[in-house]
XYZ file of C-alpha atoms in Angstrom:
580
model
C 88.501 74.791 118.285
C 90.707 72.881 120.664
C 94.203 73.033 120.932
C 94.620 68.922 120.445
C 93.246 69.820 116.984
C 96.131 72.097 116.129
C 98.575 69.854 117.843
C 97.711 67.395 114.973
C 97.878 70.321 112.144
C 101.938 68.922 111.167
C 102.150 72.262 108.677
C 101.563 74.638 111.611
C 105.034 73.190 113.168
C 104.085 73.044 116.626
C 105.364 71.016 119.140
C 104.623 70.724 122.735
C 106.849 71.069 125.274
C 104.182 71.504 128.452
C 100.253 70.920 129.136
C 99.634 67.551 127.879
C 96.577 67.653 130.162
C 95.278 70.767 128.961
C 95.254 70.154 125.363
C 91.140 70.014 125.601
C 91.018 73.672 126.026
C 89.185 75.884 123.273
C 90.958 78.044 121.436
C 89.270 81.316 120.651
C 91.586 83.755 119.201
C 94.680 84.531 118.519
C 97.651 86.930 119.367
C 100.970 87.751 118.436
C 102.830 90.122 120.766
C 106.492 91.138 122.374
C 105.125 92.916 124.911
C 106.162 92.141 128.390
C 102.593 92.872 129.682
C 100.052 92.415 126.733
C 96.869 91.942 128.963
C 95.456 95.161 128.044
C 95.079 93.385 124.429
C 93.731 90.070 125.548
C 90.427 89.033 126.476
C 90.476 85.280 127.337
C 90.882 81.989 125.234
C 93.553 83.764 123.105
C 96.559 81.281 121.700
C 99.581 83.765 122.372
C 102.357 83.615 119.662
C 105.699 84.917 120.646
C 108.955 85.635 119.278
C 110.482 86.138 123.079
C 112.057 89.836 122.069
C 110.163 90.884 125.783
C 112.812 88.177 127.473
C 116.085 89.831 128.411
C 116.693 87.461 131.035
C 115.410 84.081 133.015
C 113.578 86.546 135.596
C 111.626 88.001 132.961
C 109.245 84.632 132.182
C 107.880 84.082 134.905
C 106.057 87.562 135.160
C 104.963 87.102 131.845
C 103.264 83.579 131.767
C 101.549 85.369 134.829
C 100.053 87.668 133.048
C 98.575 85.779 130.181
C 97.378 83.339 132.556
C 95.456 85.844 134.455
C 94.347 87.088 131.542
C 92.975 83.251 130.961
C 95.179 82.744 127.679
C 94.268 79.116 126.465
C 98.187 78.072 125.396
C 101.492 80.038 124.522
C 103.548 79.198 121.865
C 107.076 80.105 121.174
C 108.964 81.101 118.464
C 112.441 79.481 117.794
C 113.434 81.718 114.661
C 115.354 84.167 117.093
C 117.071 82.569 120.288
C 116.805 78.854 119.164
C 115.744 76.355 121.334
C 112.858 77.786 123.809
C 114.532 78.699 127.580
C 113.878 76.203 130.287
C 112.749 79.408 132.743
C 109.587 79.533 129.911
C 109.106 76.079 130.151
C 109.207 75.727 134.263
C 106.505 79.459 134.581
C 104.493 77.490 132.330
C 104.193 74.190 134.211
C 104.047 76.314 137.458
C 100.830 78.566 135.646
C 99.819 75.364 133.866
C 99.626 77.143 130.588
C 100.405 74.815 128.007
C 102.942 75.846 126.115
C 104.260 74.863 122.144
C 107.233 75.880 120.193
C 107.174 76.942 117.192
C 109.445 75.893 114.153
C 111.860 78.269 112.596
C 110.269 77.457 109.569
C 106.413 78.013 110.156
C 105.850 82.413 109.998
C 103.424 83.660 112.970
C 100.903 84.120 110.047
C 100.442 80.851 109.354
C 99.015 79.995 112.767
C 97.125 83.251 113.019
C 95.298 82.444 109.754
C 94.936 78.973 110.586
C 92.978 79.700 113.927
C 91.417 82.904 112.344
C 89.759 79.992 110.157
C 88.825 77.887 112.208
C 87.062 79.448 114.760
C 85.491 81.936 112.387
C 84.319 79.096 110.677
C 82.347 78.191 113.364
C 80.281 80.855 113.084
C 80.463 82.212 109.757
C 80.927 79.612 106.828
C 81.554 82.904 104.394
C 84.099 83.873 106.363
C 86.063 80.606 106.475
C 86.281 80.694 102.119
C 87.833 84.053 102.559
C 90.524 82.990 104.720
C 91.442 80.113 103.241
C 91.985 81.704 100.172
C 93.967 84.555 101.789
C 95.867 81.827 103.081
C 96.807 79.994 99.915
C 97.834 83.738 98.246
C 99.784 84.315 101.412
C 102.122 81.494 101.078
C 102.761 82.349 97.733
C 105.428 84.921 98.387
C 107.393 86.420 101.242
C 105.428 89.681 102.095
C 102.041 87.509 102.163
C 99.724 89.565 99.761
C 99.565 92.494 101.769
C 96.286 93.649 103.256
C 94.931 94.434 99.383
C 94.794 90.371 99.514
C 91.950 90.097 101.836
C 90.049 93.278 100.780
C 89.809 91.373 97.192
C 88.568 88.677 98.728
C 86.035 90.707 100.798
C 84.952 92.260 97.645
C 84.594 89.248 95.689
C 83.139 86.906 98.365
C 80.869 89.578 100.223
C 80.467 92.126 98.080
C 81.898 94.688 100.310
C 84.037 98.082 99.389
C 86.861 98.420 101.837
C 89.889 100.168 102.796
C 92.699 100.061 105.208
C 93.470 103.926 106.048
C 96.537 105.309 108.665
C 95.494 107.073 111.812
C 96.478 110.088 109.828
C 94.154 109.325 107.182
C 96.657 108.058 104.526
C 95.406 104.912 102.340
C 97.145 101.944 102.974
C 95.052 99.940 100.729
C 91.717 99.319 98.885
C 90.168 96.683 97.320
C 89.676 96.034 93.517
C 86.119 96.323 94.150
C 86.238 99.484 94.303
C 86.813 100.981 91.657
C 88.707 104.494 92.134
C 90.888 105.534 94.974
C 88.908 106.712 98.520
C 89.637 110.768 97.732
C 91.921 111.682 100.602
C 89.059 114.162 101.898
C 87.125 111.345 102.815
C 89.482 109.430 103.679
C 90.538 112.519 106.079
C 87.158 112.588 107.541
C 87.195 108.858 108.135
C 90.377 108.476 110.432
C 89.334 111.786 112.245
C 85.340 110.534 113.395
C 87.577 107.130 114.225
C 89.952 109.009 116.542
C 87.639 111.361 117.879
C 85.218 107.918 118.766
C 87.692 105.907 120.405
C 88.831 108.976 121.920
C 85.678 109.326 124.203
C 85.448 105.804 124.748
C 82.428 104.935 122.151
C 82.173 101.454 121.061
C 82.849 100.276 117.678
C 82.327 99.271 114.973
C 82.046 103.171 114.342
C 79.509 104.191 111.561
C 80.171 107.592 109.550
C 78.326 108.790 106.639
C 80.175 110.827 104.415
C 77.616 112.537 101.532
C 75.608 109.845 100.213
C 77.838 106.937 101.763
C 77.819 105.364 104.897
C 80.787 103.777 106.625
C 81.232 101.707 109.388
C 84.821 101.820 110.928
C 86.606 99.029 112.458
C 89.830 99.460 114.797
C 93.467 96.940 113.017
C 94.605 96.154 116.402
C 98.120 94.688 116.568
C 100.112 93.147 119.721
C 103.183 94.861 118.970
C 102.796 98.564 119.562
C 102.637 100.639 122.629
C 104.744 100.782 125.601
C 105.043 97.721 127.616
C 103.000 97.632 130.444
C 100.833 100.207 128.682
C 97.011 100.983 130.153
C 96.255 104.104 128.630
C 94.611 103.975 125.003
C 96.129 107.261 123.746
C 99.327 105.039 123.608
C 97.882 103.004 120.457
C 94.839 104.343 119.213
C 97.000 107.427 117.183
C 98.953 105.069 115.444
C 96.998 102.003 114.404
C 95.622 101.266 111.506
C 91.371 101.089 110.668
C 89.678 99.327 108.204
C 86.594 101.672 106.904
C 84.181 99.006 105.020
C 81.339 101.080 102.591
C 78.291 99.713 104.844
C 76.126 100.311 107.854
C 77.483 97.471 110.142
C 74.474 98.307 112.304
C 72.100 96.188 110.309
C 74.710 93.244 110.619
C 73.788 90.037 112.328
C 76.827 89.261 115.256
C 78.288 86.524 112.695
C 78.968 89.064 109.973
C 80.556 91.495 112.695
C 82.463 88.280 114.344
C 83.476 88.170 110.195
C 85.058 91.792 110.043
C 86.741 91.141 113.327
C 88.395 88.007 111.834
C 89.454 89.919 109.073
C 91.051 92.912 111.084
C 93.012 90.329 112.837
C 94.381 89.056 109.371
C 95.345 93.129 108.477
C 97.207 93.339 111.773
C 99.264 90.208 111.080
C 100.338 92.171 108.319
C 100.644 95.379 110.211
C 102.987 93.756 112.748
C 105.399 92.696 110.482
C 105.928 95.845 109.067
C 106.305 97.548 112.451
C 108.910 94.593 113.202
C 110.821 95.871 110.414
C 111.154 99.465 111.752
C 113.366 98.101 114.433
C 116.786 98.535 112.376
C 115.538 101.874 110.877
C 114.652 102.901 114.536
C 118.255 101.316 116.098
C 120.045 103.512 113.600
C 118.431 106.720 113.871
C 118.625 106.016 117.910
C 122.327 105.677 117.696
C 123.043 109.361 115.565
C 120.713 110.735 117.862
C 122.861 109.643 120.714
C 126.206 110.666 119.190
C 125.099 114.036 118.250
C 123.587 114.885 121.838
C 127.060 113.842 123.679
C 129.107 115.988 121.199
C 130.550 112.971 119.399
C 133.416 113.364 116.784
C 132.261 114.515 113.806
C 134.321 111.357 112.102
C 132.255 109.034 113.929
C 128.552 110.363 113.535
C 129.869 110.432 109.576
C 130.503 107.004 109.898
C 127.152 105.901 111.000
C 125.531 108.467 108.757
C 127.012 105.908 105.760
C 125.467 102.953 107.326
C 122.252 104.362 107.763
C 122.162 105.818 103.743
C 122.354 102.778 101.847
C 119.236 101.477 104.641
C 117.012 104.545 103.974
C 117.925 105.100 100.664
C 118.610 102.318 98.915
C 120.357 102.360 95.501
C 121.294 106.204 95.969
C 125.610 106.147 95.591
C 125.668 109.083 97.077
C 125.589 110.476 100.389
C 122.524 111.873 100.748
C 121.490 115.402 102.082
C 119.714 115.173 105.968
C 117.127 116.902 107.704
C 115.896 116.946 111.374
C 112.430 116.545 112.178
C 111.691 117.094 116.342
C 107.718 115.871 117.175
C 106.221 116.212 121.038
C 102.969 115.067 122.182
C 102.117 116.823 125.310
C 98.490 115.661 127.345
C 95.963 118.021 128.809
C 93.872 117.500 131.844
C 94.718 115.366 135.367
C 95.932 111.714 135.097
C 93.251 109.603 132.935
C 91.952 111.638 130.752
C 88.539 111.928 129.412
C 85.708 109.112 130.311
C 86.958 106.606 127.525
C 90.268 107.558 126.859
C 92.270 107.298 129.950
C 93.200 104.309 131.983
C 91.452 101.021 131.108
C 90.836 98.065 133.814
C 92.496 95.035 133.978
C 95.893 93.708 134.362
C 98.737 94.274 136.485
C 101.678 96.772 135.712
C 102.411 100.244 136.359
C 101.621 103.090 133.655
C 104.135 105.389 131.668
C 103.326 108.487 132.102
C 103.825 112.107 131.017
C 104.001 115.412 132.552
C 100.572 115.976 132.556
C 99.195 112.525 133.952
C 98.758 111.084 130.178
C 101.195 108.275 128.488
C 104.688 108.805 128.120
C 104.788 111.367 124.881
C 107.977 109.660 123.346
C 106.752 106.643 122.032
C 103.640 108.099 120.652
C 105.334 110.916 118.869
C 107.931 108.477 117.263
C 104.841 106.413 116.318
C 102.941 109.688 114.763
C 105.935 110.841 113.365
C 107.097 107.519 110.957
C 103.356 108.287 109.794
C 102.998 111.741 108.910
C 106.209 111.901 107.586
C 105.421 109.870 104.614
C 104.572 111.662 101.660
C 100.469 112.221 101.822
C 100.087 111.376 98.161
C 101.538 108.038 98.456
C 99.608 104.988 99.049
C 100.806 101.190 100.330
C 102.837 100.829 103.324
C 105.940 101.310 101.412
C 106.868 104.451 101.543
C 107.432 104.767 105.764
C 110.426 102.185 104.945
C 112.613 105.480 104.607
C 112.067 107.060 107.484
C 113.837 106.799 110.612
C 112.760 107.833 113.904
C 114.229 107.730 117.583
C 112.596 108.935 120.654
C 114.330 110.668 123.802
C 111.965 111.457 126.469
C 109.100 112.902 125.685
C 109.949 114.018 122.540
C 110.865 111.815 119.237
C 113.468 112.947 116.510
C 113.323 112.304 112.771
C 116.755 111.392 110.690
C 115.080 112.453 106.941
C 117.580 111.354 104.179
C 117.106 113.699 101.098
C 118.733 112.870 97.977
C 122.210 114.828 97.342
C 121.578 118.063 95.360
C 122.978 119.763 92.483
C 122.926 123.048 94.141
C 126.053 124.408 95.594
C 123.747 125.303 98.432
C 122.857 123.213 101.476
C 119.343 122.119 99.435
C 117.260 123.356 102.463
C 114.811 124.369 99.304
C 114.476 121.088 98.389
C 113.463 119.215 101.861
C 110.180 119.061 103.906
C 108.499 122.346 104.058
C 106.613 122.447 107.951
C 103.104 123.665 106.879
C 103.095 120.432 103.973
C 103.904 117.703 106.571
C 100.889 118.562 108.534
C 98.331 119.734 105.543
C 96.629 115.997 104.910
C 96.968 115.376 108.125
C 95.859 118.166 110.745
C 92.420 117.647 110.222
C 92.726 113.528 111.808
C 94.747 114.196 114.193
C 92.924 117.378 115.794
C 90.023 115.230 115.984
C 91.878 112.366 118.063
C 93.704 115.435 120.386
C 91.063 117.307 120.593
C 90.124 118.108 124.659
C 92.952 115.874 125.232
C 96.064 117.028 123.957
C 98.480 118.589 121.493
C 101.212 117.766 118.539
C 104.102 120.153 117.760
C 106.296 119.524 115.454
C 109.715 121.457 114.407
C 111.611 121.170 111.007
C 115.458 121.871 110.425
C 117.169 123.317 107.109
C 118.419 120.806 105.191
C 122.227 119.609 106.124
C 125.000 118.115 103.834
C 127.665 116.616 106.718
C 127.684 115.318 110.048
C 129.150 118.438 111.396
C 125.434 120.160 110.648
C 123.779 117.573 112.418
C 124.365 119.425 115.772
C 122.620 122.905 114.386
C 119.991 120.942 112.895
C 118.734 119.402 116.310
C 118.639 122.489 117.878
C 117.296 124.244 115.193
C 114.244 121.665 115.502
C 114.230 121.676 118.726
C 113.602 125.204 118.894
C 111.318 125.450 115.495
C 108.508 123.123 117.272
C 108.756 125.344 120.528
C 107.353 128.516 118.201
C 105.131 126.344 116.692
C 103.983 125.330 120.412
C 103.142 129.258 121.386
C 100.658 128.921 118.780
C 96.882 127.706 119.089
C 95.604 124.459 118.095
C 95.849 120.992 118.402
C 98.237 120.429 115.709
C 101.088 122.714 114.796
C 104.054 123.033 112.857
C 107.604 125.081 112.721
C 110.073 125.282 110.104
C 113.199 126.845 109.978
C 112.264 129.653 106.999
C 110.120 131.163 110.573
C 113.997 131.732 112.789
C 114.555 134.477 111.151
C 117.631 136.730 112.117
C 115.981 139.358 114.100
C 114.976 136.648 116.846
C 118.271 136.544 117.925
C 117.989 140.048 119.286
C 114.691 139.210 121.416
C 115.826 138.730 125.157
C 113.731 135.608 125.595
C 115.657 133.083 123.159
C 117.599 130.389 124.887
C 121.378 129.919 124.775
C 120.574 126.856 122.588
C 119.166 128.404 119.566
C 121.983 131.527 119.732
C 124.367 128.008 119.782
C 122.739 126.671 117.105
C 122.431 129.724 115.036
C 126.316 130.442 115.042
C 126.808 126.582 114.457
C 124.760 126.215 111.614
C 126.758 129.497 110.118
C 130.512 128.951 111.339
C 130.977 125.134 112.110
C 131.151 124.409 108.560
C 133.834 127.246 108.131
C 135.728 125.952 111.026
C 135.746 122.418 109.985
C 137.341 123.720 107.055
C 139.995 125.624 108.446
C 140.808 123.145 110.640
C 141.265 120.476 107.438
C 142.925 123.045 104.826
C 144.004 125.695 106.780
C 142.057 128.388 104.525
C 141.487 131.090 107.237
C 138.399 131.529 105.901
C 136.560 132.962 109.357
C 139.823 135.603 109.259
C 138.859 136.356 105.979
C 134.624 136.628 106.778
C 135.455 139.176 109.885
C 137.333 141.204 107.061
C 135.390 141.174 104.725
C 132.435 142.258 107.090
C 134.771 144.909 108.681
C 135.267 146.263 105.175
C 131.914 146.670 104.314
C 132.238 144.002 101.497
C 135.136 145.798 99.921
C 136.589 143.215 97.733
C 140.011 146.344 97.532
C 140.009 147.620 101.042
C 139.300 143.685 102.152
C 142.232 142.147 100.003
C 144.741 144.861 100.824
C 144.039 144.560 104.758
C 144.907 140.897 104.433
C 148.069 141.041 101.810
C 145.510 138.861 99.552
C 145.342 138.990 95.488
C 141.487 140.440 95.188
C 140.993 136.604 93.138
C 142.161 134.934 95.966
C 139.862 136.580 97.930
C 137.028 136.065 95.477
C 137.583 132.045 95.476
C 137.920 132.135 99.427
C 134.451 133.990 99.787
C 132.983 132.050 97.112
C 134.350 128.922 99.156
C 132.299 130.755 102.044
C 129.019 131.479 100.217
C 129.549 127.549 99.019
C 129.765 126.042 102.835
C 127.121 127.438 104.454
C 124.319 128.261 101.005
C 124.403 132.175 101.952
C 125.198 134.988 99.405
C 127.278 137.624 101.272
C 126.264 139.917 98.142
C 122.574 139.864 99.982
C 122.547 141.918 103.216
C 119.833 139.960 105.364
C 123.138 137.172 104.883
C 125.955 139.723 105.600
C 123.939 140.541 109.019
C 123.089 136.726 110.036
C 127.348 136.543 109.500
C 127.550 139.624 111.726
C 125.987 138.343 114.387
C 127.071 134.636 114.460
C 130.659 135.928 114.684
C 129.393 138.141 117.636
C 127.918 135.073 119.778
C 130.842 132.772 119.140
């Protein structure tokens, strides 16, 4: 199609603004990305929506028209939802590129104009194809979240017959059509997102075809423009956390219009898949922010305060502050810069690459993105469910705020949380198969904590959890904090960190205490201790009624969730008042 033809589509809202003598161009996909260097994603005749989040500044359009024209993007168009009226600096790179460029109304949604061009020039070439999307298109419209991907797997079920799924890279299901009639079983479905992986991985070309017992499967990749780093040129940086739609067919056999078909139709699940990564942003923002108060020793007050903001976000409807746990992911790269033939750096574009220790991608941003995946409970299905977790990303590691519902229990609830080896069951199996050769996931899990002041422990405790789970073999591998057991703290090789957040985990919660009530109840702990627990010998060496003493160990035992009855807890006291 030609972009005169959707200057004259009024509901698509466009309106130009540069490239009147262009508008005979053909149009042959489309993209929507906020990347400040999306070339690796573009192939040439593309119409590039934007909602300018790459723009921090008049300096910053120029090198971006640049790009998409060398990439030979047909047009640009603009949204004007966000910063209003589109910046004169877009408009002059444009005219100096001459890339025509359109703005968008506030009222016309990105997916509007991806499924109208999706139609059009699918059309083209499949007339099947074009009666899907237009029907997607009239059930899109028809609410805010647009149908959801189940939408146009109906439609692929009841207009071609075909059995399809949209599956995580960690092998979750996203979605399945009505067609077919039970849930993929989450073996298969394990199997699936591994063979995809592992095939992108070493650079095979897709559509990838799997059998799995008597079915065969042919797997094609949901690419999205807005994940990975900008300026990205690695595939490692995307492949482990996009989407796949698995259809129940040999794609082999297909004729190139049917496979143009399934192409169109990825691009409709990735419209879909973009949105919902858009909405991470807040999530993201507020779990970046506690991160960044707890690292610089921040007031307990304050990280409080933003731990009450983020609550009602993550948890929604709760009325109660909720319990919190730390979960600390790395993904570290094998091998000298590149990678594997396939899976290192791809041609084309200009830019400079993030990268690791190790030659590979920066490890932050793929570890946040692996990490708001695997998090989510395995048995779930939809997209849903990620909505509650927030993740941040420091380096090459990423960091997990996990909200858990307050508890009954007068203990800290650590029982109730995420349990290390169960975050990484469904999953391992996926993910070794798109590491594997290549590199590794480690992953650390805190105790559960009730306050801000625990937040501190908790990191380290992480921290440390996912470096014993990285002295272990495999690709994929998993800490919790059941495995710090006392007796570590006597070994000669643990850091000063973990001793720190051993005796902070223990005594900050005491001392916080103190400090607020004046209880003296670390006094009355080293006393208690000293007396052998001695409820006489203890109460008469402080001038205390033995009741008194009681309620103030009880008050203890109810802090910190340990039983000083239990002598595994007297001798983790012990030695946290030794190291402070």
């Amino acid at each position: 199609m030609r972009l005169r033809a959707l200057l004259d589509t009024d509901a698509l809202g466009l309106r130009l603004l540069g490239g009147q003598d262009e508008l005979d161009r053909t149009v042959r996909g489309v993209m929507t990305t906020d990347l400040r260097d999306p070339s690796r994603y573009l192939s040439g005749g593309e119409l590039v929506l934007t909602g300018l989040a790459w723009r921090r500044g008049p300096a910053d359009s120029e090198p971006f028209v640049r790009l998409l024209a060398g990439a030979g993007v047909t047009a640009l168009a603009a949204g004007e939802a966000e910063l209003g009226a589109v910046p004169d600096d877009l408009v002059a790179a444009c005219a100096q590129h001459r890339l025509p460029l359109f703005a968008v109304n506030e009222s016309v949604a990105f997916a509007t104009i991806t499924e109208h061009v999706v139609r059009q020039v699918s059309g083209e070439r499949a007339g099947d194809l074009a009666a899907v999307v237009d029907r997607h298109r009239r059930m899109m419209t028809s609410g805010p979240a647009g149908g959801g991907p189940d939408v146009v797997l109906d439609l692929l079920g009841s207009d071609l017959d075909l059995r399809a799924w949209v599956l995580s890279p960690a092998g979750r299901l996203i979605a399945g059509s009505r067609l077919a009639e039970s849930e993929l079983p989450a073996q298969v479905c394990a199997t699936l997102a591994g063979e995809h992986l592992a095939a992108v991985r070493t650079g095979r070309r897709g559509p990838h075809r799997v059998t799995v017992g008597p079915a065969t499967y042919s797997l094609f990749p949901v690419r999205g423009g807005g994940r990975g780093t900008p300026g990205a040129r690695d595939v490692r940086e995307t492949v482990l956390s996009e989407w796949l739609l698995a259809v129940e067919a040999d794609a082999g056999d297909w004729p190139e219009e049917r496979l143009d078909l399934l192409e169109g139709v990825t691009q409709l699940i990735a419209v879909e898949r973009d949105r919902r990564d858009a909405a991470r942003t807040v999530r993201r923002r507020l779990a970046q922010e506690v991160l960044e108060l707890v690292q610089t020793g921040a007031a307990p007050a304050e990280i409080a305060a933003r731990l009450r903001v983020a609550a009602p976000v993550l948890l929604p409807g709760l009325g109660a502050a909720p319990h919190w746990q730390v979960v600390v992911a790395r993904v570290e790269w094998d091998g000298a810069k590149g990678g594997p033939a396939g899976f290192g750096a791809e041609s084309g574009g200009g830019g400079r690459r993030s990268e690791g220790p190790a030659g590979g991608p920066a490890g932050g941003p793929v570890a946040q993105a692996l990490l708001e995946e695997i998090l989510v409970d395995p048995l779930s299905s939809g997209p849903e469910p990620s909505d509650r977790i927030a993740v941040a990303q420091t380096g090459d590691e990423a960091v997990a705020l996990v909200p858990l519902p307050a508890v009954s229990s007068e203990h800290d609830g650590s029982e109730t949380g995420l349990l290390a080896d169960a975050i990484l069951e469904a999953v391992r199996e996926p993910l070794s198969a798109g590491l594997d050769g290549d590199g590794r996931l480690t992953l650390g899990v805190s105790a559960a904590v009730h306050s801000a002041e625990g937040l501190r422990g908790a990191l380290e405790e992480a921290r440390h959890a996912r470096r014993v789970a990285a002295a272990r073999p495999g690709r994929v591998c998993a800490a919790g904090h059941q495995e710090l057991a006392s007796h570590v703290l006597l070994l000669p090789f643990v850091p000063d960190d973990v001793r720190r957040a051993f005796t902070a985990r223990l005594l900050d919660p005491l001392r916080e205490y103190d400090r607020r009530h004046r209880a003296e109840l670390i006094p009355t702990l080293e006393a208690f201790l000293d007396c052998d627990g001695s409820w006489t010998r203890c109460a008469a060496r402080l001038h205390l009624h033995v009741n008194t003493l009681r309620y103030r160990v009880g008050r203890i035992e109810q802090l910190t969730g340990r039983d000083l009855s239990r002598l595994e807890d007297k001798l983790d006291f012990f030695l946290a008042l030794r190291m402070s």
